[in-house]
Coordinates of C-alpha atoms and ligand atoms in Angstrom, one line a residue:
X45 CA 57.1 90.0 78.6
X46 CA 54.3 89.8 81.2
X47 CA 56.2 86.7 82.9
X48 CA 59.3 88.7 83.1
X49 CA 57.7 91.6 84.5
X50 CA 55.8 89.6 87.1
X51 CA 59.6 87.9 87.9
X52 CA 61.0 91.3 88.5
X53 CA 58.0 92.4 90.7
X54 CA 58.6 89.5 92.7
X55 CA 62.1 89.9 93.1
X56 CA 61.7 93.5 93.9
X57 CA 59.4 92.4 96.6
X58 CA 61.8 89.9 98.1
X59 CA 64.4 92.2 98.3
X60 CA 62.2 95.0 99.9
X61 CA 61.4 92.1 102.6
X62 CA 65.3 91.1 103.1
X63 CA 66.0 94.9 103.6
X64 CA 63.2 95.2 105.9
X65 CA 64.7 92.3 107.8
X66 CA 68.2 93.8 107.8
X67 CA 67.1 97.1 109.2
X68 CA 64.8 95.1 112.1
X69 CA 68.1 93.2 112.8
X70 CA 70.2 96.3 113.2
X71 CA 67.8 98.1 115.3
X72 CA 66.6 95.3 117.3
X73 CA 70.5 94.1 118.2
X74 CA 71.6 97.8 119.1
X75 CA 74.7 97.3 116.9
X76 CA 77.4 99.8 116.7
X77 CA 76.4 103.3 115.1
X78 CA 78.6 102.5 112.0
X79 CA 76.9 99.5 111.0
X80 CA 73.4 101.4 111.1
X81 CA 74.8 104.1 109.3
X82 CA 76.2 101.8 106.6
X83 CA 72.8 100.0 106.1
X84 CA 71.1 103.0 105.0
X85 CA 73.9 103.4 102.3
X86 CA 73.8 99.9 101.6
X87 CA 70.0 100.3 100.8
X88 CA 70.5 103.2 98.3
X89 CA 73.2 101.0 96.4
X90 CA 71.2 97.7 96.1
X91 CA 69.9 96.8 92.8
X92 CA 66.7 95.0 93.1
X93 CA 67.6 92.8 89.9
X94 CA 70.4 91.1 91.4
X95 CA 69.8 88.0 93.2
X96 CA 72.0 85.9 95.7
X97 CA 70.7 83.2 97.8
X98 CA 72.4 81.1 100.3
X99 CA 71.6 77.4 101.5
X100 CA 71.2 75.7 103.9
X101 CA 70.3 78.4 106.4
X102 CA 71.0 76.3 109.6
X103 CA 74.7 74.8 109.8
X104 CA 76.3 72.4 112.0
X105 CA 72.8 70.5 112.6
X106 CA 74.6 67.7 113.8
X107 CA 77.0 69.6 116.2
X108 CA 79.9 70.1 113.7
X109 CA 81.6 73.3 113.7
X110 CA 82.4 73.3 109.9
X111 CA 80.2 73.2 106.9
X112 CA 79.6 74.3 103.1
X113 CA 77.1 76.6 102.2
X114 CA 75.7 77.0 98.4
X115 CA 75.4 80.0 97.0
X116 CA 73.2 80.7 93.8
X117 CA 73.2 84.2 92.3
X118 CA 72.1 86.3 88.9
X119 CA 72.8 89.6 87.8
X120 CA 71.5 91.4 84.6
X121 CA 74.9 93.3 84.1
X122 CA 77.6 90.7 84.9
X123 CA 81.2 91.5 84.9
X124 CA 84.2 89.4 85.5
X125 CA 85.3 91.6 88.5
X126 CA 82.1 90.9 90.3
X127 CA 82.7 89.5 93.6
X128 CA 80.9 87.9 96.6
X129 CA 82.0 88.3 100.5
X130 CA 81.3 86.6 103.4
X131 CA 80.3 88.9 106.0
X132 CA 80.0 87.8 110.0
X133 CA 78.1 89.3 111.7
X134 CA 75.4 89.1 108.8
X135 CA 74.6 92.7 109.2
X136 CA 77.9 94.2 108.1
X137 CA 78.8 97.7 107.0
X138 CA 79.2 98.2 103.2
X139 CA 80.1 101.6 103.2
X140 CA 83.7 102.3 102.3
X141 CA 86.7 103.3 104.8
X142 CA 89.7 104.8 103.6
X143 CA 92.8 103.4 104.7
X144 CA 94.9 104.8 107.3
X145 CA 98.2 103.4 105.9
X146 CA 99.4 100.9 103.3
X147 CA 98.9 97.8 105.4
X148 CA 95.3 97.9 105.3
X149 CA 94.4 96.3 102.2
X150 CA 91.4 96.1 99.3
X151 CA 88.5 95.7 99.4
X152 CA 88.3 98.7 101.6
X153 CA 85.0 98.3 103.2
X154 CA 84.5 99.5 106.8
X155 CA 83.7 95.8 107.8
X156 CA 86.3 93.6 106.4
X157 CA 84.7 90.4 104.8
X158 CA 85.9 87.0 106.2
X159 CA 86.7 86.0 102.7
X160 CA 85.7 86.4 99.2
X161 CA 85.4 84.5 95.9
X162 CA 85.0 86.2 92.2
X163 CA 81.5 85.4 90.9
X164 CA 82.7 83.3 88.3
X165 CA 85.3 81.4 90.3
X166 CA 83.4 78.1 89.7
X167 CA 81.0 79.3 87.0
X168 CA 83.0 80.5 83.8
X169 CA 79.6 81.2 82.0
X170 CA 78.6 84.0 84.7
X171 CA 79.7 86.7 82.2
X172 CA 77.7 85.4 79.5
X173 CA 74.6 83.9 81.4
X174 CA 74.5 86.3 84.5
X175 CA 74.0 83.4 86.5
X176 CA 76.1 81.5 88.6
X177 CA 76.8 79.3 91.9
X178 CA 79.7 78.5 94.3
X179 CA 80.6 77.0 97.4
X180 CA 82.1 78.5 100.7
X181 CA 83.3 76.4 103.6
X182 CA 82.3 78.3 106.9
X183 CA 83.7 77.7 110.4
X184 CA 81.9 78.2 113.6
X185 CA 82.9 81.8 114.7
X186 CA 80.3 83.0 117.2
X187 CA 78.1 84.9 114.8
X188 CA 75.3 84.6 111.8
X189 CA 76.7 85.0 108.2
X190 CA 75.6 86.9 105.3
X191 CA 76.9 86.8 101.7
X192 CA 77.1 89.9 99.5
X193 CA 77.6 90.4 95.7
X194 CA 79.8 93.5 94.8
X195 CA 80.5 95.0 91.5
X196 CA 83.5 97.1 90.7
X197 CA 86.1 94.9 91.5
X198 CA 87.7 95.1 95.2
X199 CA 89.5 98.6 94.6
X200 CA 86.1 100.3 93.9
X201 CA 83.5 98.0 95.4
X202 CA 79.9 98.7 94.8
X203 CA 77.1 96.5 96.9
X204 CA 74.5 95.1 94.6
X205 CA 72.7 92.6 96.8
X206 CA 72.9 90.9 100.1
X207 CA 71.7 87.2 100.7
X208 CA 69.6 85.7 103.5
X209 CA 71.2 85.0 106.7
X210 CA 72.6 81.7 107.5
X211 CA 74.2 80.5 111.1
X212 CA 75.4 77.7 113.1
X213 CA 72.7 75.8 115.4
X214 CA 75.1 77.2 118.3
X215 CA 77.2 80.1 117.0
X216 CA 78.5 80.1 121.0
X217 CA 79.5 76.7 120.9
X218 CA 83.1 76.0 122.4
X219 CA 85.5 75.1 119.7
X220 CA 89.3 74.8 118.6
X221 CA 91.1 73.5 121.8
X222 CA 94.6 74.3 121.8
X223 CA 96.8 72.1 124.3
X224 CA 100.1 73.7 125.8
X225 CA 102.3 72.6 128.6
X226 CA 102.2 74.4 131.6
X227 CA 104.6 75.6 133.9
X228 CA 105.1 72.3 135.9
X229 CA 106.1 69.2 134.2
X230 CA 102.8 67.4 135.0
X231 CA 100.5 70.2 134.0
X232 CA 99.0 70.4 130.8
X233 CA 96.7 73.6 129.8
X234 CA 94.0 73.6 127.6
X235 CA 93.0 76.9 125.8
X236 CA 89.7 77.2 123.7
X237 CA 87.1 79.9 122.1
X238 CA 83.3 80.4 122.9
X239 CA 80.4 82.9 122.8
X240 CA 79.8 82.4 126.5
X241 CA 80.9 85.0 129.0
X242 CA 81.4 84.5 132.7
X243 CA 77.8 85.8 133.5
X244 CA 76.3 83.3 131.3
X245 CA 77.9 80.0 131.8
X246 CA 80.8 78.4 133.8
X247 CA 83.4 77.0 131.5
X248 CA 85.3 73.8 132.7
X249 CA 87.0 70.9 131.2
X250 CA 85.7 67.3 132.0
X251 CA 88.8 64.9 131.9
X252 CA 90.2 61.7 133.1
X253 CA 92.5 58.6 132.2
X254 CA 91.1 57.0 129.2
X255 CA 88.1 54.9 130.0
X256 CA 88.6 55.9 134.0
X257 CA 86.6 58.3 136.0
X258 CA 86.3 61.7 135.0
X259 CA 86.8 65.0 136.9
X260 CA 86.2 68.4 136.2
X261 CA 88.7 71.4 136.1
X262 CA 87.4 75.2 136.0
X263 CA 88.6 77.6 133.2
X264 CA 89.5 81.3 133.4
X265 CA 87.9 83.5 130.7
X266 CA 89.7 86.5 129.1
X267 CA 88.3 88.8 126.5
X268 CA 89.5 92.0 125.1
X269 CA 87.7 95.1 123.1
X270 CA 88.9 97.1 120.3
X271 CA 90.4 99.5 122.8
X272 CA 93.2 96.6 123.4
X273 CA 94.4 97.1 119.7
X274 CA 97.2 99.4 119.0
X275 CA 96.3 100.7 115.2
X276 CA 94.6 99.6 112.0
X277 CA 93.4 97.7 110.4
X278 CA 92.9 95.9 114.0
X279 CA 91.4 98.9 115.6
X280 CA 89.2 99.5 112.6
X281 CA 88.1 97.6 109.6
X282 CA 89.8 94.5 110.7
X283 CA 88.1 94.3 114.2
X284 CA 85.7 91.6 115.1
X285 CA 84.5 90.3 118.5
X286 CA 87.0 87.6 119.5
X287 CA 84.4 86.0 122.1
X288 CA 85.8 84.6 125.2
X289 CA 89.3 82.5 125.6
X290 CA 88.9 80.2 128.4
X291 CA 92.1 78.5 129.9
X292 CA 91.8 75.3 132.1
X293 CA 94.8 74.1 133.9
X294 CA 94.8 70.1 134.3
X295 CA 97.2 69.2 136.9
X296 CA 99.1 66.1 138.5
X297 CA 99.1 64.4 135.5
X298 CA 100.9 60.9 135.2
X299 CA 103.7 61.2 132.6
X300 CA 102.8 59.5 129.1
X301 CA 99.5 58.6 130.4
X302 CA 96.7 59.1 127.7
X303 CA 93.7 61.4 128.9
X304 CA 90.3 61.8 127.5
X305 CA 88.5 65.2 127.5
X306 CA 86.0 67.5 126.3
X307 CA 85.0 71.4 126.9
X308 CA 81.9 72.1 128.9
X309 CA 80.1 75.3 129.7
X310 CA 77.3 74.9 132.5
X311 CA 74.5 77.4 131.8
X312 CA 72.7 79.2 134.7
X313 CA 69.7 77.1 134.2
X314 CA 71.9 74.3 135.0
X315 CA 72.0 72.7 131.5
X316 CA 75.3 71.9 130.0
X317 CA 76.9 72.6 126.4
X318 CA 79.4 70.0 125.4
X319 CA 82.4 70.3 122.6
X320 CA 83.5 67.2 120.9
X321 CA 85.6 64.8 122.7
X322 CA 89.2 64.7 122.3
X323 CA 92.4 62.8 123.5
X324 CA 96.1 64.1 124.7
X325 CA 98.8 62.2 126.5
X326 CA 100.8 63.6 129.0
X327 CA 104.3 64.8 128.9
X328 CA 107.2 63.1 130.3
X329 CA 109.1 63.7 133.6
X330 CA 111.9 65.8 132.8
X331 CA 114.8 63.3 132.2
X332 CA 112.8 60.5 131.6
X333 CA 114.1 58.0 129.2
X334 CA 111.6 57.2 126.6
X335 CA 110.8 58.2 122.7
X336 CA 110.4 61.7 122.2
X337 CA 109.7 63.3 119.2
X338 CA 109.3 67.2 118.6
X339 CA 107.9 68.9 115.5
X340 CA 109.5 72.7 114.8
X341 CA 108.7 75.2 112.2
X342 CA 107.8 78.7 111.8
X343 CA 105.7 81.2 109.3
X344 CA 102.9 78.7 108.7
X345 CA 99.9 81.0 108.6
X346 CA 96.6 79.8 107.2
X347 CA 94.5 79.3 103.9
X348 CA 91.2 78.5 102.6
X349 CA 90.2 74.9 101.7
X350 CA 87.5 76.3 99.5
X351 CA 89.9 78.2 97.6
X352 CA 88.5 81.6 98.5
X353 CA 90.6 84.8 98.9
X354 CA 91.5 86.1 102.4
X355 CA 93.4 89.5 103.1
X356 CA 96.6 87.1 103.4
X357 CA 96.7 83.4 102.4
X358 CA 99.6 81.2 102.9
X359 CA 99.3 78.7 100.6
X360 CA 102.0 76.3 101.9
X361 CA 100.1 75.9 105.0
X362 CA 97.5 73.5 104.4
X363 CA 100.1 71.1 103.0
X364 CA 102.1 71.4 106.4
X365 CA 98.9 71.0 108.6
X366 CA 97.7 67.9 106.6
X367 CA 101.2 66.3 107.0
X368 CA 101.4 67.0 110.5
X369 CA 97.7 65.8 111.2
X370 CA 98.1 62.4 109.5
X371 CA 101.3 61.7 111.2
X372 CA 100.1 62.8 115.1
X373 CA 100.9 59.1 116.0
X374 CA 104.3 59.9 115.7
X375 CA 104.5 63.3 117.1
X376 CA 104.7 64.3 120.7
X377 CA 104.9 68.3 120.7
X378 CA 104.9 71.0 118.2
X379 CA 106.6 74.2 118.3
X380 CA 105.2 76.8 115.8
X381 CA 107.9 79.6 116.1
X382 CA 106.5 82.9 115.2
X383 CA 104.2 84.4 112.2
X384 CA 101.6 82.3 113.5
X385 CA 98.3 82.9 111.8
X386 CA 99.4 86.1 109.4
X387 CA 95.8 87.5 110.5
X388 CA 97.6 90.8 110.7
X389 CA 94.8 92.9 112.1
X390 CA 92.0 91.1 110.5
X391 CA 90.9 89.2 113.8
X392 CA 88.4 86.7 112.0
X393 CA 91.1 84.9 110.6
X394 CA 92.4 83.9 114.1
X395 CA 89.2 81.7 114.0
X396 CA 90.4 80.4 110.7
X397 CA 93.7 79.6 112.1
X398 CA 92.8 77.8 115.4
X399 CA 90.2 76.0 113.3
X400 CA 92.9 74.8 110.9
X401 CA 95.3 73.6 113.5
X402 CA 92.8 71.9 115.6
X403 CA 93.4 68.4 114.8
X404 CA 96.9 69.0 116.0
X405 CA 96.8 71.5 118.7
X406 CA 93.9 69.4 120.3
X407 CA 95.8 66.5 120.6
X408 CA 99.5 67.4 121.4
X409 CA 100.9 70.7 123.0
X410 CA 101.1 73.6 120.6
X411 CA 103.6 75.9 121.6
X412 CA 104.4 79.3 120.0
X413 CA 107.1 81.8 120.0
X414 CA 106.2 85.5 119.1
X415 CA 107.0 86.7 115.6
X416 CA 107.0 90.1 113.9
X417 CA 103.6 89.5 112.6
X418 CA 102.0 88.9 116.3
X419 CA 104.0 92.0 117.9
X420 CA 105.6 94.7 115.9
X421 CA 103.8 98.0 115.9
X422 CA 105.4 101.6 116.1
X423 CA 105.7 103.2 119.5
X424 CA 104.5 100.1 121.4
X425 CA 107.8 98.9 123.0
X426 CA 108.6 96.3 120.2
X427 CA 112.3 95.9 119.4
X428 CA 111.1 96.9 115.6
X429 CA 109.1 99.6 114.9
X430 CA 107.1 98.5 111.8
X431 CA 103.6 98.0 111.1
X432 CA 103.8 93.8 110.7
X433 CA 101.4 92.9 113.3
X434 CA 98.6 95.2 111.5
X435 CA 97.8 96.8 114.8
X436 CA 97.3 93.8 117.0
X437 CA 100.7 94.5 119.1
X438 CA 100.6 90.9 120.3
X439 CA 97.4 90.9 121.9
X440 CA 95.7 88.1 119.8
X441 CA 98.7 85.6 119.9
X442 CA 99.0 86.1 123.6
X443 CA 95.5 85.4 124.5
X444 CA 94.7 83.1 122.0
X445 CA 97.7 80.6 123.0
X446 CA 98.9 79.9 126.4
X447 CA 102.6 80.1 127.1
X448 CA 104.5 79.2 130.2
X449 CA 105.9 82.6 130.6
X450 CA 106.1 85.0 133.4
X451 CA 104.4 87.6 131.7
X452 CA 102.7 86.5 128.7
X453 CA 103.2 89.6 126.7
X454 CA 106.9 89.2 127.0
X455 CA 106.9 85.9 125.1
X456 CA 110.2 84.3 126.4
X457 CA 110.0 80.9 128.3
X458 CA 111.7 77.7 129.1
X459 CA 109.8 74.2 128.9
X460 CA 110.9 70.7 129.2
X461 CA 110.1 67.6 127.3
X462 CA 111.6 64.5 128.8
X463 CA 115.4 64.5 127.8
X464 CA 114.8 68.0 126.0
X465 CA 115.2 71.4 127.5
X466 CA 113.9 74.2 125.3
X467 CA 114.6 77.9 126.0
X468 CA 112.2 79.9 123.8
X469 CA 113.4 83.7 123.0
X470 CA 111.2 86.6 121.9
X471 CA 113.0 88.2 119.0
X472 CA 110.3 91.3 119.1
X473 CA 111.9 92.5 122.4
X474 CA 115.5 93.3 122.9
X475 CA 117.9 90.5 123.7
X476 CA 121.2 91.9 124.2
X477 CA 123.4 91.8 127.2
X478 CA 122.0 93.5 130.1
X479 CA 118.1 93.4 129.2
X480 CA 115.8 91.0 131.3
X481 CA 115.5 88.8 128.2
X482 CA 119.1 88.1 128.4
X483 CA 119.0 87.3 132.0
X484 CA 116.3 84.9 131.1
X485 CA 118.2 83.1 128.3
X486 CA 121.3 82.6 130.5
X487 CA 119.1 81.4 133.3
X488 CA 117.3 79.1 131.1
X489 CA 120.6 77.6 129.5
X490 CA 122.5 77.4 132.7
X491 CA 119.7 76.0 135.0
X492 CA 119.3 72.5 132.9
X493 CA 121.2 69.2 134.4
X494 CA 122.6 67.8 131.1
X495 CA 123.1 64.4 132.4
X496 CA 119.1 64.2 132.7
X497 CA 118.4 66.6 129.9
X498 CA 121.0 66.2 127.5
X499 CA 119.7 68.0 124.5
X500 CA 119.6 71.6 124.6
X501 CA 117.4 73.5 122.1
X502 CA 117.2 77.4 121.6
X503 CA 114.4 78.6 119.6
X504 CA 113.5 82.0 118.2
X505 CA 111.3 83.7 115.3
X506 CA 114.2 85.9 113.8
X507 CA 117.3 84.4 112.8
X508 CA 119.8 85.1 115.7
X509 CA 122.2 82.9 114.4
X510 CA 122.9 82.1 110.6
X511 CA 120.9 82.3 107.5
X512 CA 121.9 82.5 103.8
X513 CA 118.6 84.3 103.0
X514 CA 118.9 87.0 100.4
X515 CA 117.9 89.8 102.7
X516 CA 120.3 89.0 105.4
X517 CA 123.1 88.3 103.0
X518 CA 122.4 91.6 101.2
X519 CA 122.8 93.4 104.8
X520 CA 126.2 91.2 105.2
X521 CA 125.2 90.0 108.3
X522 CA 123.9 86.7 107.4
X523 CA 121.5 87.0 110.3
X524 CA 119.4 89.6 112.1
X525 CA 121.8 92.6 112.5
X526 CA 123.1 92.2 116.4
X527 CA 121.4 88.6 116.5
X528 CA 124.4 86.6 117.6
X529 CA 126.5 89.4 119.0
X530 CA 125.7 88.8 122.8
X531 CA 124.1 85.4 122.5
X532 CA 127.0 83.4 120.8
X533 CA 128.7 83.4 124.1
X534 CA 126.0 82.0 125.9
X535 CA 125.3 79.4 123.1
X536 CA 128.9 78.4 123.5
X537 CA 129.4 78.4 127.2
X538 CA 126.1 76.4 127.8
X539 CA 126.6 73.9 124.9
X540 CA 123.4 74.3 123.0
X541 CA 123.4 71.6 120.6
X542 CA 120.5 73.0 118.1
X543 CA 119.3 76.7 117.6
X544 CA 116.2 76.9 115.4
X545 CA 114.6 79.9 113.8
X546 CA 111.8 80.8 111.3
X547 CA 111.2 84.3 109.7
X548 CA 113.0 83.4 106.7
X549 CA 110.9 81.1 104.6
X550 CA 113.1 78.3 103.4
X551 CA 115.1 75.6 105.1
X552 CA 118.9 75.7 105.8
X553 CA 121.3 73.9 108.1
X554 CA 124.7 74.8 109.4
X555 CA 127.6 73.1 110.6
X556 CA 128.5 73.3 114.4
X557 CA 129.7 76.8 114.5
X558 CA 131.0 79.4 116.9
X559 CA 132.2 82.8 115.7
X560 CA 131.7 82.0 111.9
X561 CA 134.0 79.0 112.0
X562 CA 132.9 75.5 111.7
X563 CA 133.6 73.6 115.0
X564 CA 133.4 70.1 113.5
X565 CA 134.2 68.7 110.1
X566 CA 131.3 65.8 110.2
X567 CA 128.1 66.6 108.2
X568 CA 125.5 63.8 109.1
X569 CA 126.8 62.0 112.0
X570 CA 128.0 63.5 114.9
X571 CA 129.8 61.6 117.3
X572 CA 131.3 63.0 120.3
X573 CA 131.2 66.5 121.2
X574 CA 130.2 69.3 118.7
X575 CA 132.1 72.1 120.0
X576 CA 129.7 74.7 118.8
X577 CA 125.9 75.1 117.9
X578 CA 124.2 73.6 114.8
X579 CA 121.7 76.5 113.4
X580 CA 118.7 75.8 111.7
X581 CA 116.0 77.8 109.6
X582 CA 113.1 76.2 109.4
X583 CA 110.8 79.2 108.3
X584 CA 109.0 77.1 105.5
X585 CA 105.7 76.4 107.3
X586 CA 103.5 77.9 104.9
X587 CA 104.1 81.6 103.9
X588 CA 105.5 82.8 100.5
X589 CA 109.2 81.2 100.1
X590 CA 112.3 83.6 100.4
X591 CA 115.1 83.3 98.0
X592 CA 118.8 82.3 99.1
X593 CA 121.7 84.5 98.2
X594 CA 124.1 83.0 95.6
X595 CA 127.1 83.6 98.1
X596 CA 128.5 80.4 99.1
X597 CA 129.7 80.1 102.8
X598 CA 131.7 77.5 104.3
X599 CA 129.2 76.9 107.2
X600 CA 126.0 76.3 105.0
X601 CA 125.5 72.7 104.6
X602 CA 122.1 72.1 103.2
X603 CA 120.0 74.6 101.7
X604 CA 116.0 74.1 100.4
X605 CA 113.8 76.2 98.7
X606 CA 110.6 74.9 99.7
X607 CA 107.9 74.3 102.4
X608 CA 108.7 72.0 105.2
X609 CA 109.1 71.5 108.7
X610 CA 111.7 69.8 111.1
X611 CA 111.6 66.8 113.5
X612 CA 113.7 66.1 116.8
X613 CA 113.8 62.4 117.8
X614 CA 115.7 61.8 121.2
X615 CA 116.3 57.9 121.0
X616 CA 117.7 58.1 124.4
X617 CA 120.3 60.0 126.3
X618 CA 123.0 59.7 123.9
X619 CA 121.3 59.4 120.6
X620 CA 119.4 62.1 118.7
X621 CA 118.1 62.3 115.3
X622 CA 117.2 65.3 113.2
X623 CA 115.2 65.3 110.3
X624 CA 113.9 67.8 107.6
X625 CA 110.7 66.8 105.7
X626 CA 108.8 68.6 102.9
X627 CA 105.4 69.6 103.6
X628 CA 104.7 68.4 99.9
X629 CA 105.0 64.6 100.6
X630 CA 106.2 64.4 104.2
X631 CA 109.3 62.4 103.5
X632 CA 112.7 63.3 104.7
X633 CA 115.4 65.4 102.6
X634 CA 117.9 66.3 105.1
X635 CA 119.0 64.5 108.4
X636 CA 121.9 64.1 110.8
X637 CA 122.3 62.1 113.9
X638 CA 124.0 63.1 117.1
X639 CA 125.7 60.2 119.2
X640 CA 127.5 61.1 122.3
X641 CA 128.0 60.4 126.1
X642 CA 127.6 62.7 129.2
X643 CA 131.4 63.2 129.4
X644 CA 131.4 64.6 125.9
X645 CA 129.1 67.4 127.1
X646 CA 131.2 68.3 129.9
X647 CA 134.1 68.1 128.0
X648 CA 136.0 71.4 127.4
X649 CA 136.4 73.7 124.3
X650 CA 136.9 77.2 123.3
X651 CA 135.1 79.4 125.7
X652 CA 133.1 76.6 127.2
X653 CA 134.4 75.8 130.4
X654 CA 135.0 77.4 134.0
X655 CA 138.4 78.1 135.0
X656 CA 140.3 75.4 136.7
X657 CA 142.7 75.3 139.9
X658 CA 145.8 73.2 139.6
X659 CA 145.4 72.5 143.5
X660 CA 144.2 68.8 143.9
Ligands
FE2_57 FE1 108.6 86.6 110.8

């Protein structure tokens, strides 16, 4: 009895010390007023008998940017809906904020947790014993962390206890490099995130031929504040300081050469902060005849390796990331065609996404297209007036990922990779005849020399071509309404080989098609002219799968209700291999081949040739 009293007394003292340290942190850092108010509310809700402890308190002591943290906790009144939230910065606001609309999800705290687990997740005896433990995997994201135990589920969360603070040894470290093709064929761009602003350090990339002399290229720095967000949750509970986003332009690369690089920040006292070392291969010269392998998918998102819950998890995404990461010796460039992170206004999840794709994006160009979950917001000029971006209105995707577009807020661009020309459309802006985007698409398709770059590929997020997705079929359009109305004559005139989309979360392949009619009877080996365009849906990157309609069309050749991605391999100017692989095992489940010569691209078919004169 006496001993128990002693424990309670000690616990009470420890909690008081902890609260004192929280209050001190808040006042010394001059945080936003909301956080201060919340801490007072937090104090009144805390139960001194509930304990939560995190270890180790210093993470990444050996320079790593990912580490596991062990939590140990106990409660005198355990419940099945007790949960533990991860907060960063550590001095979070635990008061409740009522949602502005249905796209703001539970738990409704004024600072959204980065993620959370139920207290009984790995401790089934928590309910009977009142004690438990679990592990979280944390990534370095520019600030410290604390862990809070709540009762009352996520709909009526009541704060019971807050843990000690843990932090990475250098929370500002440069992390998560993302390669992307530049505006010139021999330029590669490198974008990364850090906690160093331009008044504090000069960002640069140190790079050079593998094993050769190194040089330094400066980087530009961008950031933005809450006022750049268009609505909730991005502007409210989901807001988190994005840190600084740096982009460096590595120029005059030698085709196919391998380069080593690392990210650096030169501090004012002339000392240096370095990232890990990485390596990439420069892109081929447009038209160059060499093996070129391209991976394309949409709608991947992210998920937590520790099994914890986030506001949105894409359970298929870890498999896709894993299959691509382990096959990087056989991949030259990746296109993620929209619905990228599914952060949907919870900004911390963009760090989660860039950390997840780091093995891929730090090694091969990671090119993006814009999707509804990046851009759409009512009254902001998006073609669709829905809430799908969670208030981000494109700012996160357009800052964290470089695209060689004239205007990064209009995500349409052209990029060449050896024998490929890619024309990337932005379906969240109007693409119909008469628009700026339509003009761009026509120019992109028209300006390629098909003798040198025979493989002409059109990419977009929403399905502008053909899909048997249940939703589209129920509308009777088998595509985005107005999708192909004005574009099909361009695809036909400029002889686009393949058009690939996401948005519908499954895989589908059509025959070569024009105006709903198959233009070629072949199914797996196309010799000579296609006479139409093959349309692919590759939206099974990781987000919850979508159903197909039961209606059978003549043009749908292959459907798969599963997670996967597609791969295009240009073997030479006359031979292209297309493969669809499942994310679960990385094996090929559908494929076709195109074999043809230049004169067969030039050959005329319906609506594909300019007029001729009879004069000789
Ligand atoms: Fe989408």
